Short mmCIF file of C-alpha atoms and ligand atoms in Angstrom, two decimals:
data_model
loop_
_atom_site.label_atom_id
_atom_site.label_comp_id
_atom_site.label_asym_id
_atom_site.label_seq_id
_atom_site.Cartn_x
_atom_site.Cartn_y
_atom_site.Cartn_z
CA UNK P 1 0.00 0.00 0.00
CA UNK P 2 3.24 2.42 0.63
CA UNK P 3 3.88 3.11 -3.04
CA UNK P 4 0.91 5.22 -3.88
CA UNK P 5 1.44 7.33 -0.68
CA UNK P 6 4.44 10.16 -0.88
CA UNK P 7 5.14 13.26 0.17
CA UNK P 8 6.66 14.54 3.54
CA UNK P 9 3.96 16.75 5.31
CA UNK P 10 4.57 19.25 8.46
CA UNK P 11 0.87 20.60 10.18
CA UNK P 12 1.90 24.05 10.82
CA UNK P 13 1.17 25.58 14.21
CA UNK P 14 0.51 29.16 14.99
CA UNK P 15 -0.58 31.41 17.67
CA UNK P 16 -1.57 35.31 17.35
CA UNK P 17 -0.78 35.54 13.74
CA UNK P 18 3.09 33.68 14.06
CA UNK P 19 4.41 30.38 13.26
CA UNK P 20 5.27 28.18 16.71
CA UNK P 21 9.28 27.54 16.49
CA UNK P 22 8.29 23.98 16.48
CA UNK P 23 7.23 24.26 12.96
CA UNK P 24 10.06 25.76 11.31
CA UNK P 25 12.31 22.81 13.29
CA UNK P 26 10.14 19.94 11.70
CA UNK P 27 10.03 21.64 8.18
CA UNK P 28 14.01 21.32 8.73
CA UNK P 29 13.29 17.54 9.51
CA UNK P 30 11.33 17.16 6.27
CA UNK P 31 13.45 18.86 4.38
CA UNK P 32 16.03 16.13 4.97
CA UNK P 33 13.46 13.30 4.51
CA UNK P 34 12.09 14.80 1.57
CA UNK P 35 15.88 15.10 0.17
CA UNK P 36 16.55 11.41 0.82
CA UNK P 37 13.75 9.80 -0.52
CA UNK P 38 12.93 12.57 -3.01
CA UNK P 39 9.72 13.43 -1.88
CA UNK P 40 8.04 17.07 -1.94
CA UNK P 41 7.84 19.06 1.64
CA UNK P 42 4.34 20.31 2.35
CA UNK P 43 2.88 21.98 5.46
CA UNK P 44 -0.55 22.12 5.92
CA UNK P 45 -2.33 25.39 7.14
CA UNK P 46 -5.27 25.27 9.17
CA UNK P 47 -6.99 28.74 10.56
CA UNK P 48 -8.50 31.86 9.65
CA UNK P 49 -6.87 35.09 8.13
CA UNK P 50 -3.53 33.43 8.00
CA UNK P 51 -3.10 33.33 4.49
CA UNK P 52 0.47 35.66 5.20
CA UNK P 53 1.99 32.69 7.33
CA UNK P 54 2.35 31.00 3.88
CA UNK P 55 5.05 32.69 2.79
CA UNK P 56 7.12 31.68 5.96
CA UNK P 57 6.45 28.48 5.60
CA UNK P 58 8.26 28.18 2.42
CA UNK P 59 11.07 30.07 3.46
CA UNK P 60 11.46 26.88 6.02
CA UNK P 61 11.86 24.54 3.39
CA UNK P 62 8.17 23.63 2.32
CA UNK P 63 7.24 23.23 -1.60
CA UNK P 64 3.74 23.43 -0.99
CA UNK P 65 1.14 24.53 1.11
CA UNK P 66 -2.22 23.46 2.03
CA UNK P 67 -4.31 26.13 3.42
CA UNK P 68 -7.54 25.56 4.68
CA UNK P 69 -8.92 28.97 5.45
CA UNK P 70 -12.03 29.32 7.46
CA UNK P 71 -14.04 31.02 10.87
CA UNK P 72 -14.55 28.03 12.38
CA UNK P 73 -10.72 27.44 12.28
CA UNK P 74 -9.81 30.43 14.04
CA UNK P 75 -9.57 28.84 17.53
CA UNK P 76 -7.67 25.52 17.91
CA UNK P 77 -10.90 23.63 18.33
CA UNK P 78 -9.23 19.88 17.77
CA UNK P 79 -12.56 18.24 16.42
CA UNK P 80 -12.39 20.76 12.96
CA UNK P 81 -8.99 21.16 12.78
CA UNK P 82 -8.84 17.05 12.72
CA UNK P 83 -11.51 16.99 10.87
CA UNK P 84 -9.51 19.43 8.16
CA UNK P 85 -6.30 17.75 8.48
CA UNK P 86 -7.65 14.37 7.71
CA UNK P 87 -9.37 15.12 4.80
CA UNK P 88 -6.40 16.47 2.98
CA UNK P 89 -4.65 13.74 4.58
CA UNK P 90 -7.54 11.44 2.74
CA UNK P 91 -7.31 13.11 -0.84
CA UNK P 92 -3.34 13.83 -0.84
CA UNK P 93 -2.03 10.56 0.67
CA UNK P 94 1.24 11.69 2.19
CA UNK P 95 3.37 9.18 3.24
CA UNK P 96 4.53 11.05 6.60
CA UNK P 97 2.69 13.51 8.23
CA UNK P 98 4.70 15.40 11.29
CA UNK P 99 3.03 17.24 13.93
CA UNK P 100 4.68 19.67 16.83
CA UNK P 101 4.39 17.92 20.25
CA UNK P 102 2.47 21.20 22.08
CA UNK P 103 -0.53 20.90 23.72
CA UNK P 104 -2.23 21.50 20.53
CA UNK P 105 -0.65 19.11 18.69
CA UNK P 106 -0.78 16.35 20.85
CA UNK P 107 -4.18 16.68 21.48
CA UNK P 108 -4.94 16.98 17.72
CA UNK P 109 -2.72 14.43 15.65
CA UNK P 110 -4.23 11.06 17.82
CA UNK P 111 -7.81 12.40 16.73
CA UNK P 112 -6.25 12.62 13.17
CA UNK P 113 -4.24 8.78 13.33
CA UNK P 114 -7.78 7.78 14.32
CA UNK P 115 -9.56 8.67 11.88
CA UNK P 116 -7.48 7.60 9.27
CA UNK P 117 -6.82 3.83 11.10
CA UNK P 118 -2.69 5.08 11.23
CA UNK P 119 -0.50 4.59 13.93
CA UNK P 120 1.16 7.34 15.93
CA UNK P 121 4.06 7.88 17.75
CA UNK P 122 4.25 10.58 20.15
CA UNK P 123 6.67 12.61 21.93
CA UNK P 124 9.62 11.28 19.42
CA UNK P 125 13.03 13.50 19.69
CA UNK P 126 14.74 11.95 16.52
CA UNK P 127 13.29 10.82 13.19
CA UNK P 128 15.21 9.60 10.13
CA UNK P 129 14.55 7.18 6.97
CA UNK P 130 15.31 3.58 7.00
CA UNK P 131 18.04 3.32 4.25
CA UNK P 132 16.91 -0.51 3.51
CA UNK P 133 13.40 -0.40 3.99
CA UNK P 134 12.39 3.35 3.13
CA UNK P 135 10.74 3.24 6.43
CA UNK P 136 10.47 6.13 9.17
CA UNK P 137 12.39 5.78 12.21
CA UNK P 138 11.12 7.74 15.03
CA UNK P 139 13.08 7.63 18.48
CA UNK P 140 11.12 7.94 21.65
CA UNK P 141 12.83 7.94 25.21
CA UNK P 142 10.84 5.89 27.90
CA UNK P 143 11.09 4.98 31.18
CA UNK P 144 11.79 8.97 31.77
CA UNK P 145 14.58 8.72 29.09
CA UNK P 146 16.51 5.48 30.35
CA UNK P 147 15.54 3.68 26.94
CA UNK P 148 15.65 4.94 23.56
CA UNK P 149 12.44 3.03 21.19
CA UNK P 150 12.64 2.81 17.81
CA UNK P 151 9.31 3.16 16.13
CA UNK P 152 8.13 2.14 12.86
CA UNK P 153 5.00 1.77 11.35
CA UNK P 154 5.75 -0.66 8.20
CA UNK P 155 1.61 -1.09 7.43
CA UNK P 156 -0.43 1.64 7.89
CA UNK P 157 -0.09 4.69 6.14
CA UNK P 158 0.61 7.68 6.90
CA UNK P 159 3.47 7.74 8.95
CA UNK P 160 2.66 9.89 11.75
CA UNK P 161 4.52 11.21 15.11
CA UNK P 162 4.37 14.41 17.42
CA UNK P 163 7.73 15.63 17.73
CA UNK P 164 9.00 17.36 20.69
CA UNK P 165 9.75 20.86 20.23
CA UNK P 166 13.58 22.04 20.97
CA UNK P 167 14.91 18.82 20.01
CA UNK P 168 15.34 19.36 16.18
CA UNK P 169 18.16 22.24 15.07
CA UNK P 170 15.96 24.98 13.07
CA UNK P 171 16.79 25.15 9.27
CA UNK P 172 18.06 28.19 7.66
CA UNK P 173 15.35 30.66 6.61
CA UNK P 174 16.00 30.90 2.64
CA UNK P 175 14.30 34.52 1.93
CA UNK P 176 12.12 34.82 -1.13
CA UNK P 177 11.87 31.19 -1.47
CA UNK P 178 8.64 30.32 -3.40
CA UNK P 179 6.41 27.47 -3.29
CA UNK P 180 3.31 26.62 -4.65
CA UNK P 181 -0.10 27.58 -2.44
CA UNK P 182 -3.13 25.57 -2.76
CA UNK P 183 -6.16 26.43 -1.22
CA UNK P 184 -8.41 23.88 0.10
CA UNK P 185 -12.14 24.73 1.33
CA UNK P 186 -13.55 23.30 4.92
CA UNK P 187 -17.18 21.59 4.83
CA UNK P 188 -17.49 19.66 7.93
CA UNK P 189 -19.53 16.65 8.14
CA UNK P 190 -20.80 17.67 11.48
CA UNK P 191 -20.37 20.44 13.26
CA UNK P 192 -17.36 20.17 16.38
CA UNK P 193 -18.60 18.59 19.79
CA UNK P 194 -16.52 21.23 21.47
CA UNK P 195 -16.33 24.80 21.64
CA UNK P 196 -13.95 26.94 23.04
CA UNK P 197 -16.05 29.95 25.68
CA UNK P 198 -12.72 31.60 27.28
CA UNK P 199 -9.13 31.54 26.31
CA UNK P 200 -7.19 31.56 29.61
CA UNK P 201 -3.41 32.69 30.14
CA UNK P 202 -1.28 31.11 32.21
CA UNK P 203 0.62 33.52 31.94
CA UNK P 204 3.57 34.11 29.26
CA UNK P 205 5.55 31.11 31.18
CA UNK P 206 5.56 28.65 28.28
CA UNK P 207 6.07 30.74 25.66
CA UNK P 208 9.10 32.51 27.52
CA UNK P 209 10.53 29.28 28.63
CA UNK P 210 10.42 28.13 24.75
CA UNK P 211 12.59 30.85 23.56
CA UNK P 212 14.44 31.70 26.89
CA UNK P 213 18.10 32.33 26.55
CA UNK P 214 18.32 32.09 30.49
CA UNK P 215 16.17 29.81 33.04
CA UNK P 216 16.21 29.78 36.79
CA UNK P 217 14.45 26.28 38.01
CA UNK P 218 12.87 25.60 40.97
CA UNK P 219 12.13 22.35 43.32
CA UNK P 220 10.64 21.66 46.39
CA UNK P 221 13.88 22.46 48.08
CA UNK P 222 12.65 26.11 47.66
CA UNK P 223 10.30 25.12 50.60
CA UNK P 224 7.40 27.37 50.21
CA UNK P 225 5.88 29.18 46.88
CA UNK P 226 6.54 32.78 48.29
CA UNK P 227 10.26 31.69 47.38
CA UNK P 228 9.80 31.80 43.64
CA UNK P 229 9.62 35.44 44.00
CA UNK P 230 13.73 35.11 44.94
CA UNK P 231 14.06 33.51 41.30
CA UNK P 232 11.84 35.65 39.78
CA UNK P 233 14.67 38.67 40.93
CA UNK P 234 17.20 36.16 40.17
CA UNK P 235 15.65 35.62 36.42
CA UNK P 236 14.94 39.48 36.40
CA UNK P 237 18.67 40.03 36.71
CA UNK P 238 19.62 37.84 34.04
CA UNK P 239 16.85 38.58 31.82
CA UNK P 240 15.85 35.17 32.12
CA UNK P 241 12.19 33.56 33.07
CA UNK P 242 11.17 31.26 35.57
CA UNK P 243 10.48 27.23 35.47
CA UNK P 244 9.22 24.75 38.00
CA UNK P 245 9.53 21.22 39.24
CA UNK P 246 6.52 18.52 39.17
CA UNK P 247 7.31 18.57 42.86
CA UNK P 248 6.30 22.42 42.93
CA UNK P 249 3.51 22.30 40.03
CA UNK P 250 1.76 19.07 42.06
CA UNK P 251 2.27 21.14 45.13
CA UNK P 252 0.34 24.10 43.81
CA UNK P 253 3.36 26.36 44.17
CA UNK P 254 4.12 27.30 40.83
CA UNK P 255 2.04 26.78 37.38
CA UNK P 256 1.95 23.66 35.56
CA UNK P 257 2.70 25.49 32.28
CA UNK P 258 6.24 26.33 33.68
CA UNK P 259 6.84 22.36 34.68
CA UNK P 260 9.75 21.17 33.00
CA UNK P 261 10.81 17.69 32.02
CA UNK P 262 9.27 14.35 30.77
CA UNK P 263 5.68 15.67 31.75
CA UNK P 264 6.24 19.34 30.64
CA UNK P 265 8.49 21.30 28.86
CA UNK P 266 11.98 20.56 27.17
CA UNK P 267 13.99 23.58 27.11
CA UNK P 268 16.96 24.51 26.08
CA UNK P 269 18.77 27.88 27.18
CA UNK P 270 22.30 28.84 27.07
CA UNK P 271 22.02 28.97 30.96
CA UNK P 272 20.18 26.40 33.34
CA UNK P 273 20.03 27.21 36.97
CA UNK P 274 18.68 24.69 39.08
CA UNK P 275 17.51 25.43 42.13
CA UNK P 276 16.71 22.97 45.28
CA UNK P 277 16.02 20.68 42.40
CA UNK P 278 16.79 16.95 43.34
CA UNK P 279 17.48 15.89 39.86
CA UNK P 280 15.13 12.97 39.06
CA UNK P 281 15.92 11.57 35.57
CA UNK P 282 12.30 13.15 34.28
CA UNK P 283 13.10 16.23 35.65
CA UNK P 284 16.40 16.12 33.51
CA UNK P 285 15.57 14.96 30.31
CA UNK P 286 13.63 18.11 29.88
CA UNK P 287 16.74 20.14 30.06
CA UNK P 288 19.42 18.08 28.31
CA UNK P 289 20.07 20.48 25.39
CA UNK P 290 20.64 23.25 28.30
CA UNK P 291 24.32 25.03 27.12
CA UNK P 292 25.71 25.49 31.02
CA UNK P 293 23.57 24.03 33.82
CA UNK P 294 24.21 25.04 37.72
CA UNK P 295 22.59 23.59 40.24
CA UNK P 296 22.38 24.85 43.63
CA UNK P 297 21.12 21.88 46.22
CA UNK P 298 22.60 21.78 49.86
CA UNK P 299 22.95 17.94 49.68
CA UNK P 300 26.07 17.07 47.81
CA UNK P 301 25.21 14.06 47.12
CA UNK P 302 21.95 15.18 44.42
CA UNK P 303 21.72 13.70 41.54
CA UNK P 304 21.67 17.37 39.72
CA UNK P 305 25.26 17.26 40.64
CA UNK P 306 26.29 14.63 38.24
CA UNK P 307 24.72 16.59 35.14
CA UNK P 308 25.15 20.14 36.66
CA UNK P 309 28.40 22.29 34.96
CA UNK P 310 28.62 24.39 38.03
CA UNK P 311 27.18 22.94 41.06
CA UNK P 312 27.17 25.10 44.79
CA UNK P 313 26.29 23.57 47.60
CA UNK P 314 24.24 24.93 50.07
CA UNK P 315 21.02 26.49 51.01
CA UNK P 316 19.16 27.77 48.40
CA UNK P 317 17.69 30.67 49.69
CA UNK P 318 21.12 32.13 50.98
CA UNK P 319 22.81 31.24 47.48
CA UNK P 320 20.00 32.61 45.28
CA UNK P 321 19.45 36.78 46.62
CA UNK P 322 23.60 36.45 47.22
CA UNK P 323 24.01 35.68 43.31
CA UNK P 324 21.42 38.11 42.94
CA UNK P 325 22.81 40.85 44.13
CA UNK P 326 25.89 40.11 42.93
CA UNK P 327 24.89 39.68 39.10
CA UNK P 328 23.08 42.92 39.97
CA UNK P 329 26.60 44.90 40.70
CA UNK P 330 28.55 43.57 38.37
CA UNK P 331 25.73 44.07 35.43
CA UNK P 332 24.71 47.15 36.67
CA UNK P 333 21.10 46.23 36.87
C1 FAD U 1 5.74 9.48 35.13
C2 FAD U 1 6.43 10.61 35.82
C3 FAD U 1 6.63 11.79 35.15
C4 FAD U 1 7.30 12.84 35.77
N1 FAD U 1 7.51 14.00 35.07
C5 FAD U 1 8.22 14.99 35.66
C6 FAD U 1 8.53 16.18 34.93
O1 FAD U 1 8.13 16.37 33.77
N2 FAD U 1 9.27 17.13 35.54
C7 FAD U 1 9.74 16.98 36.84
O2 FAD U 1 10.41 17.89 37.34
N3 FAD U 1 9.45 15.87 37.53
C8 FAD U 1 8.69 14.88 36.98
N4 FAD U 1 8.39 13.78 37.73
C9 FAD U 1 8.68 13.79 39.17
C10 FAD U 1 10.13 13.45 39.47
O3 FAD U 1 10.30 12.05 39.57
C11 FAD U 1 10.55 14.08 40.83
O4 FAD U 1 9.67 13.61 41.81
C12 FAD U 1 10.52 15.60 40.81
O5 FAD U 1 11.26 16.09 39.73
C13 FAD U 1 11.15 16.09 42.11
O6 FAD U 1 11.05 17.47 42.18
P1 FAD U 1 12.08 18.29 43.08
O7 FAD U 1 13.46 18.00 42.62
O8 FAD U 1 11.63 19.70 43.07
O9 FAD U 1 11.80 17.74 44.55
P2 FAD U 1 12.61 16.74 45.45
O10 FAD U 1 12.93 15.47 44.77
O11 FAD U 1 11.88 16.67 46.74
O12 FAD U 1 14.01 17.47 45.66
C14 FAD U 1 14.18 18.63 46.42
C15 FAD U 1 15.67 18.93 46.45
O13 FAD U 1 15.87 20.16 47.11
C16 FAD U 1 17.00 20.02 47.96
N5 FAD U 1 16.84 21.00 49.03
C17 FAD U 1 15.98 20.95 50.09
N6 FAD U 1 16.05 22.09 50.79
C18 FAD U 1 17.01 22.86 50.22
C19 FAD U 1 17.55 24.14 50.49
N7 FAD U 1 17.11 24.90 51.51
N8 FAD U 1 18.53 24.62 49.67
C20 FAD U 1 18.99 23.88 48.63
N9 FAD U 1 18.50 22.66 48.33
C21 FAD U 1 17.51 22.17 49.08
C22 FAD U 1 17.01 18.60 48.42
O14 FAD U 1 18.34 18.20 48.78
C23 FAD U 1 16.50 17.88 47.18
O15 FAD U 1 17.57 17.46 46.36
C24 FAD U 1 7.73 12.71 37.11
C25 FAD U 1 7.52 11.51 37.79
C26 FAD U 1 6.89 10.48 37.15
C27 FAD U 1 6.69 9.18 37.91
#
C-alpha cells in the first residue's frame, strides 16, 4: 500500500498571527526526509486570516502549502482542525505527516491517526529514513529517558509522530523562497462537539521558557511558593524567566505550564540554573540540550550534581538573593 502514498507533510502551528518555532524545526526535519527519498515538503495550514503565514512556511523549506482557510478554524478547536487535516490527509495521501508535540498538537494528531486507522508515535526527539526499507524511524525515550524506542509503522499509512519541540536544530530561513499555495475549502460533516467559551493565560511562562536564553528552576527544596519570588529577581537580573519542578507544580506552588521535564516542557537555554532541584531523571531529560547548567542543592550528594556544569552547595535561599545581588553589581542592573 506504501507506493501510492508520498510526500513529507509538516501541520503548521501558529498562535496570534506567528508560526510556533516547532514548525520551522520539523520543516528542517522534512526537508532532509524529503531530500533522501525525493519526496516534496508540504505543510498544511489550518486557521482563519492566516493566508500571510504562507510565505514563511516556504522560506522553512516547504514546496507546498495546504491552506484551509475558514471562521470556524480560528480557535484551535481539535474536532475541525482534525476533521480538516484528515481530509487532505484522505485526498493527498502523504506518506509522513509530522506534527509539533504542544498541547495542541498532541491533542490533535491522535484524533487525526484515528480517523485515518494510522499509527502514531508521540513525543519522538529523533526521526530519520530507513536506508533498507524506506521506512520512518522515530526515536522515543521511555522509562523517563533510560531507553531509547525505535518506532516504525511498516503497514499503515501515513506515517505519523508528534515531535518534541527544541529537540530538532531549526533550518536556515531561505528569503524569497517560493512554493506553490493551494487552497483547500472546509465543509465539515458535522459540526465540532466542542467549543472553546474563554481563552485563559497562564501567563507568558511557556512561551518565555520556549525561547528563553536564560532559566532559573525551581524544586521543592525552595520550601514554600513565596520563594519563587527570589528567582523571579534572580531571572529578572539575568533577563531570564522562571520554570518549575513537578514537585512544585503538584504542590500548587508554581504553574503547571512552567513544569519542565518528561511531563512538561523541554527547554533549552544557554544557561540552566537549578535550584533545590533533586534531579530525578524526568526532571532532567527536559533540560538536556541546556548550554551550562548550575545547580544549587545543599545535599552534595543530588543527583543534579552529576549533570550540573557548576554545582554550589548549600542552602538555596542564601545562594540565590547572594548571586542576585551580585549579578546585579557587576551588570549594573
Ligand atoms: C511518570 C512521571 C513523570 C514525571 N515527570 C516529571 C517532569 O516532567 N518534571 C519533573 O520535574 N518531575 C517529573 N516527575 C517527578 C520526578 O520524579 C521528581 O519527583 C521531581 O522532579 C522532584 O522534584 P524536586 O526535585 O523539586 O523535589 P525533590 O525530589 O523533593 O528534591 C528537592 C531537592 O531540594 C534540595 N533541598 C531541600 N532544601 C534545600 C535548600 N534549603 N537549599 C537547597 N536545596 C535544598 C534537596 O536536597 C533535594 O535534592 C515525574 C515523575 C513520574 C513518575
Amino acid at each position: 500500500m506504501s507506493e501510492d502514498w508520498r510526500g513529507i507533510w509538516v501541520v503548521a502551528e501558529h498562535r496570534h498571527g506567528a508560526l510556533l518555532a516547532v514548525t520551522g524545526e520539523l520543516l528542517g526535519a522534512a526537508r532532509r526526509l524529503g531530500e533522501a527519498s525525493r519526496q516534496e515538503v508540504a505543510a498544511v495550514l489550518c486557521g482563519h486570516g492566516v493566508e500571510k503565514l504562507a510565505g514563511e512556511l516556504f522560506a522553512w523549506g516547504a514546496d507546498r502549502v495546504y491552506l484551509v482557510d475558514d471562521p470556524r478554524l480560528a480557535a484551535n478547536v481539535d474536532d475541525y482542525h482534525a476533521e480538516a487535516v484528515a481530509k487532505l490527509i484522505q485526498e493527498e495521501r502523504p506518506s509522513v505527516v509530522l506534527v509539533g508535540g504542544t498541547f495542541f498538537g498532541r491533542s490533535l494528531a491522535p484524533r487525526v491517526a484515528a480517523r485515518l486507522g494510522t499509527g502514531l508515535t508521540a513525543d519522538a526527539t529523533e526521526v530519520e529514513l530507513d536506508p533498507e526499507s524506506g521506512l520512518l524511524r522515530l526515536t522515543k525515550p521511555s522509562y523517563g529517558g533510560d531507553v531509547l524506542a525505535v518506532i516504525t509503522c511498516p503497514e499503515r499509512r501515513p506515517q505519523m509522530a508528534t515531535l518534541r519541540p527544541h529537540t530538532l536544530p531549526a533550518p536556515q530561513r531561505q528569503e524569497g523562497r517560493q512554493g506553490v499555495l493551494e487552497r483547500r475549502t472546509f465543509a465539515p460533516v458535522r459540526e465540532a462537539r466542542m467549543a472553546i467559551l474563554e481563552a485563559v493565560s497562564e501567563g507568558a511562562c511557556a512561551a518565555n521558557l520556549a525561547d528563553a536564553r536564560v532559566i532559573v528552576a525551581g524544586g521543592r527544596g525552595l520550601g514554600d511558593p513565596k520563594n519563587f519570588k527570589l528567582l523571579e529577581e534572580l531571572a529578572a537580573v539575568l533577563g531570564g524567566a522562571v520554570a518549575a519542578s513537578r514537585a512544585v507544580t503538584d504542590l500548587g506552588w508554581y504553574p503547571a505550564a512552567c513544569l519542565v521535564g518528561q511531563t512538561g516542557l523541554t527547554v533549552a537555554p544557554r544557561l540552566y540554573i537549578a535550584c533545590g532541584i533533586s534531579g530525578a531523571i524526568q526532571h532532567v531529560v527536559g533540560i538536556r540540550r541546556a548550554g551550562t547548567i548550575v545547580a544549587i542543592n545543599k545535599d552534595p550528594h543530588a543527583p543534579i550534581f552529576e549533570i550540573a556544569h557548576y554545582g554550589i552547595v548549600g542552602d538555596v535561599l542564601e545562594v540565590v538573593p547572594a548571586l542576585t545581588a551580585e549579578l546585579r553589581r557587576r551588570l549594573g542592573r
